[in-house]
């Protein structure tokens, strides 16, 4: 049995603009140059609390953990209010084709349960994934390998039978630390949007 593990934000869901806007709203009264800071430092894969802490440090602001949690909750509130986030429909359709051949498909994300649920509601893919991993199910977010280790355990898959689709360095590190070597980076590893062909080619090398 083989499996494809897919990241959420930036891969299945083009939510970058929505998340950046939510961070900017949540931190607008705290960081005077919040727009420039976020535009210069943005990368998916970092937990909300850790990213807020990093932004504050860059601006020489020292907040308590409880205050950072409050700001993270505010960011999540603003993000939850954003609608009409585009789906990566070509990739989803290609994954559906491959799933019909017996390949297991898992959503593996460091996003909050509410963000993952919002995606599942918007995409109507509740019953599509053989396994769904969110931040509440593991001790630490990516680059910690726990999310991928848990997905493999749940689906009873060995690392050499798995293919990962990520868009961030932290996600790639997490997959490799879990023993998975077949990793595709979206979008650069999908020339001309040949999603199905690229996935089938990589799966054929997993054994």
PDB file of C-alpha atoms in Angstrom, residues 13-129:
ATOM      1  CA  UNK A  13      -5.686  25.829  -0.105  1.00  0.00           C
ATOM      2  CA  UNK A  14      -4.335  29.148  -1.377  1.00  0.00           C
ATOM      3  CA  UNK A  15      -4.776  30.827   1.989  1.00  0.00           C
ATOM      4  CA  UNK A  16      -1.552  32.838   2.176  1.00  0.00           C
ATOM      5  CA  UNK A  17      -3.199  36.217   1.628  1.00  0.00           C
ATOM      6  CA  UNK A  18      -5.941  35.452   4.159  1.00  0.00           C
ATOM      7  CA  UNK A  19      -3.475  34.428   6.880  1.00  0.00           C
ATOM      8  CA  UNK A  20      -1.181  37.379   6.246  1.00  0.00           C
ATOM      9  CA  UNK A  21      -4.118  39.789   6.437  1.00  0.00           C
ATOM     10  CA  UNK A  22      -5.264  38.194   9.699  1.00  0.00           C
ATOM     11  CA  UNK A  23      -1.777  38.589  11.221  1.00  0.00           C
ATOM     12  CA  UNK A  24      -1.643  42.214  10.097  1.00  0.00           C
ATOM     13  CA  UNK A  25      -5.020  42.981  11.696  1.00  0.00           C
ATOM     14  CA  UNK A  26      -4.159  41.196  14.943  1.00  0.00           C
ATOM     15  CA  UNK A  27      -0.781  42.904  15.311  1.00  0.00           C
ATOM     16  CA  UNK A  28      -1.619  46.292  13.808  1.00  0.00           C
ATOM     17  CA  UNK A  29      -1.803  47.991  17.227  1.00  0.00           C
ATOM     18  CA  UNK A  30       1.365  46.271  18.459  1.00  0.00           C
ATOM     19  CA  UNK A  31       3.837  46.540  15.584  1.00  0.00           C
ATOM     20  CA  UNK A  32       4.150  49.912  13.892  1.00  0.00           C
ATOM     21  CA  UNK A  33       5.734  48.392  10.774  1.00  0.00           C
ATOM     22  CA  UNK A  34       3.650  45.201  10.785  1.00  0.00           C
ATOM     23  CA  UNK A  35       3.004  45.157   7.016  1.00  0.00           C
ATOM     24  CA  UNK A  36       6.704  45.383   6.131  1.00  0.00           C
ATOM     25  CA  UNK A  37       7.729  42.845   8.787  1.00  0.00           C
ATOM     26  CA  UNK A  38       5.223  40.228   7.643  1.00  0.00           C
ATOM     27  CA  UNK A  39       5.968  40.733   3.959  1.00  0.00           C
ATOM     28  CA  UNK A  40       9.710  40.303   4.649  1.00  0.00           C
ATOM     29  CA  UNK A  41       9.514  37.266   6.946  1.00  0.00           C
ATOM     30  CA  UNK A  42       6.477  35.287   5.740  1.00  0.00           C
ATOM     31  CA  UNK A  43       6.684  31.544   5.283  1.00  0.00           C
ATOM     32  CA  UNK A  44       4.085  28.841   5.888  1.00  0.00           C
ATOM     33  CA  UNK A  45       4.846  26.080   8.353  1.00  0.00           C
ATOM     34  CA  UNK A  46       5.437  28.039  11.555  1.00  0.00           C
ATOM     35  CA  UNK A  47       2.916  27.943  14.399  1.00  0.00           C
ATOM     36  CA  UNK A  48       0.900  31.118  15.007  1.00  0.00           C
ATOM     37  CA  UNK A  49       2.387  31.655  18.463  1.00  0.00           C
ATOM     38  CA  UNK A  50       5.956  31.068  17.301  1.00  0.00           C
ATOM     39  CA  UNK A  51       5.590  33.419  14.342  1.00  0.00           C
ATOM     40  CA  UNK A  52       4.097  36.182  16.480  1.00  0.00           C
ATOM     41  CA  UNK A  53       6.948  35.732  18.963  1.00  0.00           C
ATOM     42  CA  UNK A  54       9.489  36.003  16.142  1.00  0.00           C
ATOM     43  CA  UNK A  55       7.888  39.195  14.816  1.00  0.00           C
ATOM     44  CA  UNK A  56       7.896  40.758  18.276  1.00  0.00           C
ATOM     45  CA  UNK A  57      11.546  39.842  18.768  1.00  0.00           C
ATOM     46  CA  UNK A  58      12.485  41.440  15.452  1.00  0.00           C
ATOM     47  CA  UNK A  59      10.827  44.649  16.678  1.00  0.00           C
ATOM     48  CA  UNK A  60      12.526  44.360  20.108  1.00  0.00           C
ATOM     49  CA  UNK A  61       9.230  43.783  21.922  1.00  0.00           C
ATOM     50  CA  UNK A  62       9.100  41.337  24.819  1.00  0.00           C
ATOM     51  CA  UNK A  63       5.604  40.036  25.604  1.00  0.00           C
ATOM     52  CA  UNK A  64       4.625  37.292  28.031  1.00  0.00           C
ATOM     53  CA  UNK A  65       3.500  33.907  26.743  1.00  0.00           C
ATOM     54  CA  UNK A  66      -0.050  34.691  27.844  1.00  0.00           C
ATOM     55  CA  UNK A  67      -0.076  37.932  25.838  1.00  0.00           C
ATOM     56  CA  UNK A  68       1.253  36.115  22.763  1.00  0.00           C
ATOM     57  CA  UNK A  69      -1.527  33.533  23.167  1.00  0.00           C
ATOM     58  CA  UNK A  70      -4.076  36.362  23.272  1.00  0.00           C
ATOM     59  CA  UNK A  71      -2.686  37.801  20.028  1.00  0.00           C
ATOM     60  CA  UNK A  72      -2.696  34.327  18.443  1.00  0.00           C
ATOM     61  CA  UNK A  73      -6.346  33.868  19.402  1.00  0.00           C
ATOM     62  CA  UNK A  74      -7.149  37.254  17.857  1.00  0.00           C
ATOM     63  CA  UNK A  75      -5.346  36.283  14.650  1.00  0.00           C
ATOM     64  CA  UNK A  76      -7.316  33.020  14.468  1.00  0.00           C
ATOM     65  CA  UNK A  77     -10.555  34.952  15.009  1.00  0.00           C
ATOM     66  CA  UNK A  78      -9.802  37.257  12.079  1.00  0.00           C
ATOM     67  CA  UNK A  79      -8.716  34.319   9.894  1.00  0.00           C
ATOM     68  CA  UNK A  80     -11.942  32.447  10.649  1.00  0.00           C
ATOM     69  CA  UNK A  81     -13.958  35.412   9.376  1.00  0.00           C
ATOM     70  CA  UNK A  82     -12.338  35.320   5.927  1.00  0.00           C
ATOM     71  CA  UNK A  83     -14.293  33.468   3.249  1.00  0.00           C
ATOM     72  CA  UNK A  84     -13.866  32.510  -0.416  1.00  0.00           C
ATOM     73  CA  UNK A  85     -10.294  31.230  -0.067  1.00  0.00           C
ATOM     74  CA  UNK A  86      -9.378  29.560  -3.394  1.00  0.00           C
ATOM     75  CA  UNK A  87      -8.950  25.781  -3.517  1.00  0.00           C
ATOM     76  CA  UNK A  88      -6.224  24.074  -5.536  1.00  0.00           C
ATOM     77  CA  UNK A  89      -8.810  22.265  -7.643  1.00  0.00           C
ATOM     78  CA  UNK A  90      -6.407  20.795 -10.245  1.00  0.00           C
ATOM     79  CA  UNK A  91      -4.357  19.119  -7.506  1.00  0.00           C
ATOM     80  CA  UNK A  92      -7.468  17.920  -5.657  1.00  0.00           C
ATOM     81  CA  UNK A  93      -8.872  16.426  -8.870  1.00  0.00           C
ATOM     82  CA  UNK A  94      -5.564  14.667  -9.576  1.00  0.00           C
ATOM     83  CA  UNK A  95      -5.449  13.272  -6.052  1.00  0.00           C
ATOM     84  CA  UNK A  96      -8.982  11.963  -6.540  1.00  0.00           C
ATOM     85  CA  UNK A  97      -7.912  10.137  -9.704  1.00  0.00           C
ATOM     86  CA  UNK A  98      -4.981   8.538  -7.898  1.00  0.00           C
ATOM     87  CA  UNK A  99      -7.087   7.651  -4.870  1.00  0.00           C
ATOM     88  CA  UNK A 100      -9.314   5.606  -7.205  1.00  0.00           C
ATOM     89  CA  UNK A 101      -6.294   3.359  -7.873  1.00  0.00           C
ATOM     90  CA  UNK A 102      -6.057   2.430  -4.190  1.00  0.00           C
ATOM     91  CA  UNK A 103      -3.497   4.987  -2.991  1.00  0.00           C
ATOM     92  CA  UNK A 104      -4.233   6.362   0.494  1.00  0.00           C
ATOM     93  CA  UNK A 105      -4.506  10.157   0.762  1.00  0.00           C
ATOM     94  CA  UNK A 106      -3.824  11.994   4.017  1.00  0.00           C
ATOM     95  CA  UNK A 107      -4.065  15.668   4.964  1.00  0.00           C
ATOM     96  CA  UNK A 108      -1.113  16.476   7.247  1.00  0.00           C
ATOM     97  CA  UNK A 109      -1.074  20.029   8.576  1.00  0.00           C
ATOM     98  CA  UNK A 110       0.220  22.085  11.488  1.00  0.00           C
ATOM     99  CA  UNK A 111      -2.879  24.276  11.180  1.00  0.00           C
ATOM    100  CA  UNK A 112      -5.393  24.606  13.972  1.00  0.00           C
ATOM    101  CA  UNK A 113      -8.373  22.228  14.063  1.00  0.00           C
ATOM    102  CA  UNK A 114     -10.688  25.137  13.230  1.00  0.00           C
ATOM    103  CA  UNK A 115      -8.663  26.044  10.131  1.00  0.00           C
ATOM    104  CA  UNK A 116      -8.613  22.440   8.931  1.00  0.00           C
ATOM    105  CA  UNK A 117     -12.343  22.117   9.548  1.00  0.00           C
ATOM    106  CA  UNK A 118     -12.985  25.332   7.633  1.00  0.00           C
ATOM    107  CA  UNK A 119     -11.111  23.892   4.663  1.00  0.00           C
ATOM    108  CA  UNK A 120     -13.035  20.612   4.834  1.00  0.00           C
ATOM    109  CA  UNK A 121     -16.333  22.512   4.986  1.00  0.00           C
ATOM    110  CA  UNK A 122     -15.439  24.796   2.078  1.00  0.00           C
ATOM    111  CA  UNK A 123     -14.124  21.978  -0.100  1.00  0.00           C
ATOM    112  CA  UNK A 124     -16.739  19.377   0.896  1.00  0.00           C
ATOM    113  CA  UNK A 125     -13.926  16.850   1.320  1.00  0.00           C
ATOM    114  CA  UNK A 126     -14.892  15.486   4.740  1.00  0.00           C
ATOM    115  CA  UNK A 127     -14.958  11.907   3.484  1.00  0.00           C
ATOM    116  CA  UNK A 128     -12.120  12.180   0.972  1.00  0.00           C
ATOM    117  CA  UNK A 129      -9.058  11.821   3.186  1.00  0.00           C
TER     118      UNK A 129
END
